[in-house]
Short mmCIF file of C-alpha atoms in Angstrom, two decimals:
data_model
loop_
_atom_site.label_atom_id
_atom_site.label_comp_id
_atom_site.label_asym_id
_atom_site.label_seq_id
_atom_site.Cartn_x
_atom_site.Cartn_y
_atom_site.Cartn_z
CA MET A 1 15.63 14.45 -20.36
CA GLY A 2 13.42 15.00 -23.37
CA VAL A 3 9.83 16.17 -23.24
CA ARG A 4 8.42 12.86 -24.39
CA LYS A 5 10.43 10.93 -21.81
CA LYS A 6 9.39 13.29 -19.04
CA GLU A 7 5.69 12.97 -19.97
CA ALA A 8 5.96 9.18 -20.03
CA ALA A 9 7.65 9.22 -16.60
CA ASN A 10 4.89 11.45 -15.18
CA ARG A 11 2.17 9.15 -16.59
CA ARG A 12 3.90 6.13 -15.06
CA LYS A 13 4.23 7.94 -11.73
CA GLU A 14 0.52 8.82 -11.68
CA ALA A 15 -0.43 5.22 -12.53
CA ASN A 16 1.74 3.92 -9.67
CA LYS A 17 0.19 6.29 -7.11
CA SER A 18 -2.67 3.85 -6.52
CA ILE A 19 -0.24 0.96 -5.92
CA ALA A 20 2.02 0.38 -2.90
CA PHE A 21 4.10 -2.62 -1.98
CA ALA A 22 6.26 -4.03 0.79
CA LYS A 23 8.70 -6.94 0.86
CA LEU A 24 9.88 -9.28 3.59
CA ASN A 25 13.07 -11.14 2.70
CA ASN A 26 14.56 -14.25 4.33
CA CYS A 27 11.71 -14.84 6.77
CA PRO A 28 12.63 -18.02 8.71
CA THR A 29 9.39 -19.88 8.05
CA SER A 30 8.81 -22.52 5.41
CA PRO A 31 7.12 -21.19 2.27
CA ARG A 32 4.39 -23.80 2.52
CA LYS A 33 3.29 -22.52 5.94
CA MET A 34 3.46 -18.91 4.79
CA ARG A 35 1.38 -19.62 1.67
CA LEU A 36 -1.50 -20.87 3.84
CA VAL A 37 -1.66 -17.44 5.47
CA ALA A 38 -1.15 -15.59 2.17
CA ASP A 39 -4.02 -17.48 0.52
CA MET A 40 -6.26 -16.52 3.43
CA VAL A 41 -5.95 -12.76 2.78
CA ARG A 42 -5.35 -12.58 -0.99
CA GLY A 43 -7.83 -10.22 -2.68
CA THR A 44 -9.51 -9.00 0.52
CA GLN A 45 -9.94 -5.46 1.81
CA VAL A 46 -7.05 -4.27 3.99
CA GLU A 47 -9.21 -3.80 7.12
CA ARG A 48 -10.66 -7.29 6.79
CA ALA A 49 -7.23 -8.80 6.10
CA LEU A 50 -5.76 -7.17 9.22
CA GLN A 51 -8.61 -8.57 11.32
CA LEU A 52 -8.11 -12.07 9.88
CA LEU A 53 -4.38 -11.93 10.52
CA LYS A 54 -4.72 -10.56 14.04
CA PHE A 55 -6.98 -13.40 15.21
CA SER A 56 -5.26 -16.21 13.32
CA ASN A 57 -3.39 -18.79 15.42
CA LYS A 58 -0.55 -19.22 12.92
CA GLU A 59 2.84 -17.70 13.67
CA ALA A 60 3.26 -16.62 10.04
CA SER A 61 0.16 -14.42 10.31
CA ARG A 62 1.97 -12.05 12.72
CA LYS A 63 4.70 -11.45 10.14
CA VAL A 64 2.24 -10.96 7.29
CA GLU A 65 0.19 -8.56 9.44
CA LYS A 66 3.29 -6.44 10.06
CA LEU A 67 4.08 -6.53 6.33
CA VAL A 68 0.57 -5.38 5.36
CA LEU A 69 0.83 -2.50 7.85
CA SER A 70 4.14 -1.55 6.24
CA ALA A 71 2.55 -1.56 2.78
CA VAL A 72 -0.28 0.67 4.09
CA ALA A 73 2.31 3.09 5.48
CA ASN A 74 4.07 3.09 2.10
CA TRP A 75 0.74 3.90 0.40
CA GLU A 76 0.17 6.77 2.85
CA ALA A 77 3.63 8.16 2.07
CA LYS A 78 2.85 8.14 -1.65
CA ASN A 79 -0.65 9.63 -1.28
CA GLU A 80 -0.39 12.25 1.43
CA ASP A 81 -3.46 14.12 0.21
CA SER A 82 -5.75 11.03 0.23
CA SER A 83 -7.30 9.22 3.18
CA ILE A 84 -7.25 5.46 3.62
CA GLU A 85 -11.00 5.20 4.21
CA ASP A 86 -11.80 6.83 0.86
CA ALA A 87 -9.12 4.86 -1.02
CA ASN A 88 -10.80 1.47 -0.51
CA LEU A 89 -7.45 -0.39 -0.33
CA PHE A 90 -7.28 -4.12 -1.00
CA ILE A 91 -4.54 -6.73 -1.29
CA LYS A 92 -4.01 -6.85 -5.02
CA GLU A 93 -1.20 -9.38 -5.01
CA ILE A 94 0.67 -11.39 -2.40
CA LYS A 95 3.51 -13.68 -3.42
CA VAL A 96 5.51 -16.16 -1.34
CA ASP A 97 8.75 -17.35 -2.90
CA SER A 98 11.28 -19.69 -1.34
CA GLY A 99 14.40 -18.06 0.03
CA THR A 100 17.74 -19.43 1.09
CA MET A 101 17.92 -22.81 2.74
CA LEU A 102 20.18 -23.57 5.70
CA LYS A 103 21.40 -27.16 5.48
CA ARG A 104 22.20 -28.91 8.73
CA LEU A 105 23.13 -32.50 9.58
CA ARG A 106 21.37 -34.59 12.19
CA PRO A 107 22.92 -37.80 13.48
CA ALA A 108 21.17 -40.97 12.39
CA PRO A 109 21.60 -44.61 13.47
CA GLN A 110 24.58 -46.73 12.41
CA GLY A 111 26.92 -43.77 11.85
CA ARG A 112 24.85 -42.16 9.15
CA ALA A 113 23.55 -38.56 8.98
CA HIS A 114 20.31 -37.07 7.72
CA ARG A 115 20.17 -33.65 6.16
CA ILE A 116 17.81 -31.12 7.78
CA ARG A 117 16.71 -28.28 5.50
CA LYS A 118 15.76 -25.11 7.38
CA ARG A 119 13.73 -23.18 4.84
CA SER A 120 13.07 -19.46 4.54
CA ASN A 121 10.90 -17.39 2.23
CA HIS A 122 10.39 -14.00 0.61
CA VAL A 123 6.95 -12.38 0.82
CA THR A 124 5.80 -9.51 -1.42
CA VAL A 125 2.53 -7.65 -0.77
CA VAL A 126 1.04 -5.27 -3.37
CA LEU A 127 -1.87 -3.05 -2.36
CA GLY A 128 -4.25 -1.51 -4.85
CA ALA A 129 -6.91 1.16 -4.51
CA LYS A 130 -10.33 0.42 -5.95
CA ASP A 131 -12.08 3.26 -7.69
CA ASN A 132 -15.46 4.23 -6.30
CA THR A 133 -16.82 4.28 -9.85
CA GLN A 134 -16.33 0.51 -10.23
CA SER A 135 -19.16 -1.77 -9.19
CA ASN A 136 -18.22 -4.86 -7.18
#
């Protein structure tokens, strides 16, 4: 590897130290229900988001809470020398995409059949660390 390439890789690595992400694939919940929970915590501080998710009545909030905790653990693994309290972590981005769909048939009157679509989704959470020099 050349010097220029190595320097660019080190710069990219340092820039990505403040970002951590976690993914949940093929979660058996419809994307529409999951987006309601994702919209609730998008852009909030991690501590506040975990409190909102813990006391939410929605089933999808349990899965998103576990995913946010996983992203926090990933951030800790990247930044072993930093503490979470000083980092000021927040949910930078949370995406809910539709996943695979299981198609089932349900009997209907007069010999017909209706198609039942059992939806799933993919959730991606990206955490960012706010600098203390920025004013909110």
